[in-house]
XYZ file of C-alpha atoms in Angstrom:
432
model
C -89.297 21.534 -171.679
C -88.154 25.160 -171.560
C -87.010 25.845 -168.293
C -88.129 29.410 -167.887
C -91.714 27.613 -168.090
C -90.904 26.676 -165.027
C -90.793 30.070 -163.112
C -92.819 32.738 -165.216
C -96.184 30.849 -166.436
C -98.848 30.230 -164.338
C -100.990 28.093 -166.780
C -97.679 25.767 -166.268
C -98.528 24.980 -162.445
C -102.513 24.847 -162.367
C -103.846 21.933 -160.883
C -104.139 19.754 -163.610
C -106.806 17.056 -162.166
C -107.661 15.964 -158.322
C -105.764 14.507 -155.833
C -103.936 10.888 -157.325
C -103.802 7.794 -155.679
C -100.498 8.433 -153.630
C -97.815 6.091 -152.430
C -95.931 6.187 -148.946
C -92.849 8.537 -149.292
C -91.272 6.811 -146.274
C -89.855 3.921 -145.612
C -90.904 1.718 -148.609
C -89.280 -0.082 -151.401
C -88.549 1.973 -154.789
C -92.163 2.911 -155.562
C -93.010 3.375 -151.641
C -94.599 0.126 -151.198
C -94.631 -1.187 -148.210
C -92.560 -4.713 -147.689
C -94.664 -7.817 -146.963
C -94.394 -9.266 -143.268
C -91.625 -12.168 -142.744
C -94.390 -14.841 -142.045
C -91.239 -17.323 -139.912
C -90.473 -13.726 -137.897
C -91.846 -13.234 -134.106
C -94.492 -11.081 -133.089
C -93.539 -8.103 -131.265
C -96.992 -6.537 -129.441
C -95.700 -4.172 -127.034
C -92.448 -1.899 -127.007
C -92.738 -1.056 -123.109
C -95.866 -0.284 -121.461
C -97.884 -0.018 -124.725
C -98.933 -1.554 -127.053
C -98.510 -0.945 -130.732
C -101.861 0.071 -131.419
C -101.901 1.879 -128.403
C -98.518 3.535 -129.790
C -100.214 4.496 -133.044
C -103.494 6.350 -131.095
C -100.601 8.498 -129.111
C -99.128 9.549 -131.717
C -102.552 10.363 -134.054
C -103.946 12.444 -130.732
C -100.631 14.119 -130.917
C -100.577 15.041 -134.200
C -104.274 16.375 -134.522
C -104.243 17.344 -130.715
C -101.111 19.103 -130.248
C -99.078 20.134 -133.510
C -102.070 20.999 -135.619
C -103.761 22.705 -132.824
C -100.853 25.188 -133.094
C -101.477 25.942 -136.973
C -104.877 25.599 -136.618
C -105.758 29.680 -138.260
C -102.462 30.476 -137.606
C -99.111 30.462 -140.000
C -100.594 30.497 -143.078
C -100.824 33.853 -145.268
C -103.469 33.885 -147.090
C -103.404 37.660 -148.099
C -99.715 37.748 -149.752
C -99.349 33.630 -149.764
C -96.489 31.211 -148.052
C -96.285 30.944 -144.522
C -94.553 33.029 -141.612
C -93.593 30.401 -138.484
C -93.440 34.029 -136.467
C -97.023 35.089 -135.086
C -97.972 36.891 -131.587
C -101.122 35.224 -129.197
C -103.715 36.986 -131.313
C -102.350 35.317 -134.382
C -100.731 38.036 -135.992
C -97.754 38.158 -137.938
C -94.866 39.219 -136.018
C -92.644 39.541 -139.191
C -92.233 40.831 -142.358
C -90.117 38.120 -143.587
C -90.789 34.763 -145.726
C -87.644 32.429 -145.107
C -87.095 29.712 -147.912
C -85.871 27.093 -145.171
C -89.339 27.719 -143.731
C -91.546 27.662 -146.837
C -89.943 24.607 -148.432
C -90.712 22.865 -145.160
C -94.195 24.150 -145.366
C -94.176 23.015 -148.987
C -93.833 19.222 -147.771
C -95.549 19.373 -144.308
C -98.838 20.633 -145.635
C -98.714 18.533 -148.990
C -98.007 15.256 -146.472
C -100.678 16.113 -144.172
C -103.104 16.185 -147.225
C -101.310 13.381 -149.213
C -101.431 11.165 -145.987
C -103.933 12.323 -143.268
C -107.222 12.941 -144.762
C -106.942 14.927 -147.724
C -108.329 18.322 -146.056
C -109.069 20.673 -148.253
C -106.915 23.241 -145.923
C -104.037 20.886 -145.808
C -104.062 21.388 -149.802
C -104.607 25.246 -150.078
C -101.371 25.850 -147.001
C -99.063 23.561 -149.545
C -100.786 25.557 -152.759
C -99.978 28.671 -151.122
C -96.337 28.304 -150.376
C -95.750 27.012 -153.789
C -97.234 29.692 -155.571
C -95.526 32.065 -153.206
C -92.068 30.429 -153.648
C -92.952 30.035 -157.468
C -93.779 33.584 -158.176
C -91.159 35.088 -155.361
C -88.236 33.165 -154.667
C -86.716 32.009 -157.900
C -83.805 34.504 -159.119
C -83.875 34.506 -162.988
C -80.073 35.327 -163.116
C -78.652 32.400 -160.899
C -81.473 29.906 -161.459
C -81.246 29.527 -157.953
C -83.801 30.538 -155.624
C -83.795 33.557 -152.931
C -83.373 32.778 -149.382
C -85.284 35.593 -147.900
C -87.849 37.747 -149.220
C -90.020 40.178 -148.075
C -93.739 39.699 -146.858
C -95.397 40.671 -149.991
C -92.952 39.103 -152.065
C -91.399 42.275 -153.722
C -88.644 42.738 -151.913
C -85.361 40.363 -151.834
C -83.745 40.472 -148.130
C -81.108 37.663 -148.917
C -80.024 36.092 -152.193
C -79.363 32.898 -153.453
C -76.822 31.401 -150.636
C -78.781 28.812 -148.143
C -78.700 25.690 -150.136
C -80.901 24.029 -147.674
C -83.988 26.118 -147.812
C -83.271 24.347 -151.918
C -83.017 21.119 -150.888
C -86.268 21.446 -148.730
C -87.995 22.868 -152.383
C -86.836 19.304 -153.142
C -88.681 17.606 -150.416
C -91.618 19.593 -150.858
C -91.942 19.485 -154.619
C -91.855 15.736 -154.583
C -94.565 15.888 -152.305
C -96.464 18.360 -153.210
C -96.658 16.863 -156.767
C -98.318 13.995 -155.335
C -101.284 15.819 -154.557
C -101.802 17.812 -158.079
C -100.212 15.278 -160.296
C -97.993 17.594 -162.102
C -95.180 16.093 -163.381
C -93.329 19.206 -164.071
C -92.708 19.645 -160.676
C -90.358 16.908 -160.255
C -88.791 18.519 -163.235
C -88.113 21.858 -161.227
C -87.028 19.938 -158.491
C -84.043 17.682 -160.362
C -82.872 21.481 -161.431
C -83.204 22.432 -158.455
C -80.748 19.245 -157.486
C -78.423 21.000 -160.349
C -77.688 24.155 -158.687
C -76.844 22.060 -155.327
C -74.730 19.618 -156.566
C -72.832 22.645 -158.847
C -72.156 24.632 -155.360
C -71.503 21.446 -152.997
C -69.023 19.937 -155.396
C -66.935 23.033 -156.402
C -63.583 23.538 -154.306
C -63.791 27.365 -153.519
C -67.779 26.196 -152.181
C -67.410 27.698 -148.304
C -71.281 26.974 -147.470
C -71.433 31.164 -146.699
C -75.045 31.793 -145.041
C -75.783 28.005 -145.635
C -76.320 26.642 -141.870
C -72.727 28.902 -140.882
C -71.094 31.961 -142.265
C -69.130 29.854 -144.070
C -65.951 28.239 -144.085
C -62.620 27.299 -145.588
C -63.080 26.649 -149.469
C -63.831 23.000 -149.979
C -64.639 21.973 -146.232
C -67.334 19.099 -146.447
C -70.278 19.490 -144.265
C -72.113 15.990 -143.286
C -75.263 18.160 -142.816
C -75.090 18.916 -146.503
C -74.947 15.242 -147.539
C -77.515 13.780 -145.185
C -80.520 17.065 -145.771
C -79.263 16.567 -149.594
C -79.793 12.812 -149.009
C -83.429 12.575 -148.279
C -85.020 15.128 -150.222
C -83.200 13.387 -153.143
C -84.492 9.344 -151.988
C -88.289 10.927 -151.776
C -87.521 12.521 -155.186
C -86.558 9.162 -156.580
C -89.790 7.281 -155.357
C -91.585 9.805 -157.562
C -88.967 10.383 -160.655
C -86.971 7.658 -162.365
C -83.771 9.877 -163.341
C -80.338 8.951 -163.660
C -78.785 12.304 -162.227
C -80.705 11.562 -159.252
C -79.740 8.521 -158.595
C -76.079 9.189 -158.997
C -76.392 12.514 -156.838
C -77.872 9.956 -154.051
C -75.100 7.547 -154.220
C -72.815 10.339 -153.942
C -74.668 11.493 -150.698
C -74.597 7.864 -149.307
C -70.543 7.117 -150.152
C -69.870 10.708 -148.426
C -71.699 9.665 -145.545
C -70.911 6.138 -145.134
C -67.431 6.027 -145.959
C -65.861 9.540 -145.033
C -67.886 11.520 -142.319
C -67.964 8.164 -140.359
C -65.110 7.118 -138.694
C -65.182 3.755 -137.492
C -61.490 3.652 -135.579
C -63.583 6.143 -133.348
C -67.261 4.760 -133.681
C -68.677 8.738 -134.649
C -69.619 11.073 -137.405
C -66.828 13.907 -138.123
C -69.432 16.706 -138.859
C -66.676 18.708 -140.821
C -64.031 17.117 -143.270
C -61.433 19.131 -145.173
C -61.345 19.866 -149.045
C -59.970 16.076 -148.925
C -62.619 14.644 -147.320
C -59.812 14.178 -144.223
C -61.336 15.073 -140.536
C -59.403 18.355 -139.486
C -56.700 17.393 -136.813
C -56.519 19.485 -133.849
C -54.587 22.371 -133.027
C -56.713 24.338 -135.466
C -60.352 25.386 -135.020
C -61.132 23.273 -132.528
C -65.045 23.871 -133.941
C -63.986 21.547 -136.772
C -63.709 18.701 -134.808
C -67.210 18.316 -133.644
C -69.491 15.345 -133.830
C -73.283 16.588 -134.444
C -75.312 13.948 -132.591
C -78.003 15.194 -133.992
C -76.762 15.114 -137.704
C -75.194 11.586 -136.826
C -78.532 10.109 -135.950
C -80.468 11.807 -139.235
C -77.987 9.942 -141.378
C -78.525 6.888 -140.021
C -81.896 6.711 -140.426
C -82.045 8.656 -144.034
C -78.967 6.051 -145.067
C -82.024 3.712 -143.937
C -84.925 4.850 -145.669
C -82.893 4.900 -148.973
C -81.029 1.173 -148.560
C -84.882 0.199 -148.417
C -85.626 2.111 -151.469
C -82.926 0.280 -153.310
C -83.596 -2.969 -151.458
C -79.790 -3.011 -149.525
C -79.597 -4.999 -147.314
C -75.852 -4.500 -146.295
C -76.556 -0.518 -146.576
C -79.407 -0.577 -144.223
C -77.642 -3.022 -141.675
C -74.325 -1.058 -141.503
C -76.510 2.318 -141.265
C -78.048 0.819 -137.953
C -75.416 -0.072 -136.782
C -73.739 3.807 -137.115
C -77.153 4.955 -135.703
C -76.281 2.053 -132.409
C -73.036 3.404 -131.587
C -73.850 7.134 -131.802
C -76.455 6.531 -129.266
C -74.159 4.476 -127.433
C -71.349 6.813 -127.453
C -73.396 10.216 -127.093
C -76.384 9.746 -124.679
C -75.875 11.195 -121.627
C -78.226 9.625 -118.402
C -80.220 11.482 -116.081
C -83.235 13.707 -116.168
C -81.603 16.607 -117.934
C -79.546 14.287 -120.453
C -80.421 13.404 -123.550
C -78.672 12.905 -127.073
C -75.327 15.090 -127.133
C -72.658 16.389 -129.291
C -69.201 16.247 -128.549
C -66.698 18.652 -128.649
C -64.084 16.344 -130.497
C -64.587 13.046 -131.154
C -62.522 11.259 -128.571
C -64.277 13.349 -125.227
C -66.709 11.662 -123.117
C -70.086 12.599 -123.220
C -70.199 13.988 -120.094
C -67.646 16.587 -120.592
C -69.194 17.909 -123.136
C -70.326 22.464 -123.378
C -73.199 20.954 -125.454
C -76.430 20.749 -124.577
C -79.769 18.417 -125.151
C -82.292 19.783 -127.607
C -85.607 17.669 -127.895
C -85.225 17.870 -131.757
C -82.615 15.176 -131.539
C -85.297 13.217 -129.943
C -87.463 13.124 -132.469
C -85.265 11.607 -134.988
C -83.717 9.411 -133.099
C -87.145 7.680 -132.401
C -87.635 7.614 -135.998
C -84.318 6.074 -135.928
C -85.288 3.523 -133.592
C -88.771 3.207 -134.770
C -87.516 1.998 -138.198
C -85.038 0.088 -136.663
C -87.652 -1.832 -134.587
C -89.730 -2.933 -138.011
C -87.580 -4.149 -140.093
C -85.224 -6.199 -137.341
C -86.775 -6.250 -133.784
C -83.975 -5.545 -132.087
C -83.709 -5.992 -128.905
C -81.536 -3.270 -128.214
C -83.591 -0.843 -130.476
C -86.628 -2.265 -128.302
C -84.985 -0.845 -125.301
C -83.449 2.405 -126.405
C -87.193 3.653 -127.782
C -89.419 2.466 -124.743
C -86.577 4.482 -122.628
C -86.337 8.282 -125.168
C -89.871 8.239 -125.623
C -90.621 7.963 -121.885
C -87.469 10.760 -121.300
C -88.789 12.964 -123.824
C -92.623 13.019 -122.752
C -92.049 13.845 -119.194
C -90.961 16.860 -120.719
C -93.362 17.074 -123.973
C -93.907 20.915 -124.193
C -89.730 20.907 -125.272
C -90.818 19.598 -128.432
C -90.981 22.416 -131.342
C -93.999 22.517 -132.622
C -94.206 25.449 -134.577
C -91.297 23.671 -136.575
C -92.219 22.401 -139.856
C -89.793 19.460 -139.908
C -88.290 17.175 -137.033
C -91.079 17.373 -134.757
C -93.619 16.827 -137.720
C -91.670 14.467 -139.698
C -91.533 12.094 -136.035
C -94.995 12.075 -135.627
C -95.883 11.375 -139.409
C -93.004 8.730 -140.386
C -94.042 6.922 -136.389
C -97.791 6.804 -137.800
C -97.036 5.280 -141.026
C -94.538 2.753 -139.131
C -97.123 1.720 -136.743
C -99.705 1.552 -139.056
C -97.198 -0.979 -141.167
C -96.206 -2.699 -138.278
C -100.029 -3.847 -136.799
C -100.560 -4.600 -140.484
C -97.935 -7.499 -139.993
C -99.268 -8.693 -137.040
C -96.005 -7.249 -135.445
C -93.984 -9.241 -137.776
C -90.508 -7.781 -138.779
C -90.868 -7.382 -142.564
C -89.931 -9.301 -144.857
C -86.993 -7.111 -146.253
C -84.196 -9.101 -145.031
C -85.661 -12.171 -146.097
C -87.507 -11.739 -149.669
């Protein structure tokens, strides 16, 4: 297909039939199918004080209650298209500016909500509307790579082609959002899209400039990069059998797995040098962080694509990683919560970071998925005890965001949902 197809035809992207029969994007086998229960495994009814169907009605009222009660006639653009996350009481745009990190976010919250809750007919136009936008906007015909800021009606560029997250998020959203139209050359803009990524990540004078940081020595290795690169790429290959794809995921995997974690120290490096070697101190002592927050995403994304592949060993060591980041960076009381360190060998409690309720989010995904495919006891523990921390404080939780906070309450419904289908049987995936 030509590739400039892609980017300057309309006829190209029209909705090409109604809304397919869609598969889970989360936590399934290959295709997104959901494993079978282990029929020998025990039945777990309650994690704490509720029970699992009670767990699945607090997190639907939540959803419909509290998140879409905030975008309820509010976010979307319907005059120039896309989505601003900025708006005043009244509802009003209180920018001029469309941000790619935002709209690619949009891209897959509003194509899940109609893929997966409902099909609403608004849920569909939000997702149309940031496509088109981003479609007819945000791709640069010289680079191939897509703006990272544009103006409100689209005309203007603010920032060029630099944040290769606000790419990887077109990723996540395409595969999505192609679910809903059933237009297959939208997974085909999305494996370019993987391309231009992997050409930046992978070249040594690549210093991530305007990409999360303003950028840093050539070559450094970011294990934000791998993990955000990670699971657009697994929900990609539920939807698009491509060898690239796959080998671009096993890259992400190996980087994460067996270089950013450190298992003489039990952490996630967040930053490795041009040799994949953690940064030794004396120098910037920023380079010797440990992201909690990235540390716990990994785990969990490492997860979700070990049960795509049906990896058993993947999955287990991945929990495992998740285990002792909690372990090693939770820090008690009522104004702890999941923490970064400063370097990897300080204790938690020493620490100039501080708790965001973002981190919470995934790391009850974390657990979450943990929980259904093992019953840990541990993991049993650990997600009565965060989700009881984090809702004492609920009105922390970000949600205008189009991402963690979403993601947690979508991926929690869909695990529930699985889990009271098994009776509260583990599945079967350790046992098939």
């Amino acid at each position: 297909m030509d590739r400039r197809c892609f980017f300057s035809s309309s006829a190209c992207f029209s909705l090409i039939g109604p809304a397919i029969t869609f598969s889970q994007t989360f936590g399934g086998d290959k295709k997104g199918t959901a494993y079978d229960a282990d029929p020998n495994g025990p039945e777990l009814k309650r994690i704490g004080d509720r029970s699992l169907v009670e767990l699945l009605e607090f997190h639907e009222r939540e959803l419909e209650g509290e998140y879409l009660k905030v975008w309820n006639n509010r976010g979307i653009d319907h005059e120039f298209g896309g989505l601003i996350r900025r708006w005043n009481e009244n509802g009003a745009f209180t920018s001029d500016v469309k941000n790619l990190y935002d709209l690619g976010r949009g891209l897959w919250v509003f194509s899940h909500l109609y893929n997966h809750f409902g099909g609403r007919e608004k849920h569909l136009t939000g997702a149309r509307l940031c496509w088109e936008f981003i479609r007819d906007h945000c791709h640069d015909e010289e680079s191939g790579y897509w703006f990272a800021k544009v103006s409100r009606d689209g005309k203007t560029v603010v920032e060029g082609p630099y944040d290769i997250y606000g790419d990887m998020y077109i990723i996540l959203g395409l595969s999505e959002y192609y679910m809903a139209v059933n237009d297959p050359a939208l997974l085909d803009i999305a494996v370019e899209t993987m391309h231009g990524i992997t050409r930046r990540i992978v070249a040594a004078e690549y210093q991530h400039i305007k990409a999360h940081k303003d950028g840093f020595d050539p070559g450094t290795k970011i294990l934000g990069t791998w993990q955000h690169f990670l699971n657009a790429l697994t929900c990609l290959a539920r939807e698009k059998d491509d060898r690239g794809v796959e080998k671009t995921i096993r890259m992400c995997v190996r980087n994460i797995m067996e270089r950013h974690w450190q298992p003489e120290l039990g952490v996630f490096m967040e930053y490795l040098d041009d040799t994949f070697m953690p940064f030794q101190p004396g120098g910037d002592p920023g380079l010797r962080k440990v992201s909690s927050w990235h540390s716990v995403q990994s785990a969990w994304m490492c997860m979700d694509e070990a049960l795509r592949r049906g990896d058993r060993r993947t999955f287990t060591e991945a929990v495992e990683m998740g285990q002792l980041t909690l372990e090693r960076c939770w820090l008690s009381g009522e104004n702890g919560g999941l923490i970064g360190l400063d370097f990897p060998e300080q204790d938690v409690s020493k620490s100039s970071d501080k708790p965001a309720w973002g981190r919470l989010d995934d790391t009850l995904v974390f657990l979450l998925l943990t929980i259904e495919h093992t019953q840990a006891a541990w993991a049993v523990t650990w997600y009565d005890r965060i989700l009881t921390h984090a809702y004492k404080k609920p009105e922390k939780f970000n949600r205008k965001g189009l991402l963690h906070h979403p993601r947690r309450l979508f991926f929690s419904i869909h695990i529930l949902k699985r889990m009271i289908a098994r009776n509260g049987k583990p599945s079967a995936f350790f046992t098939a």
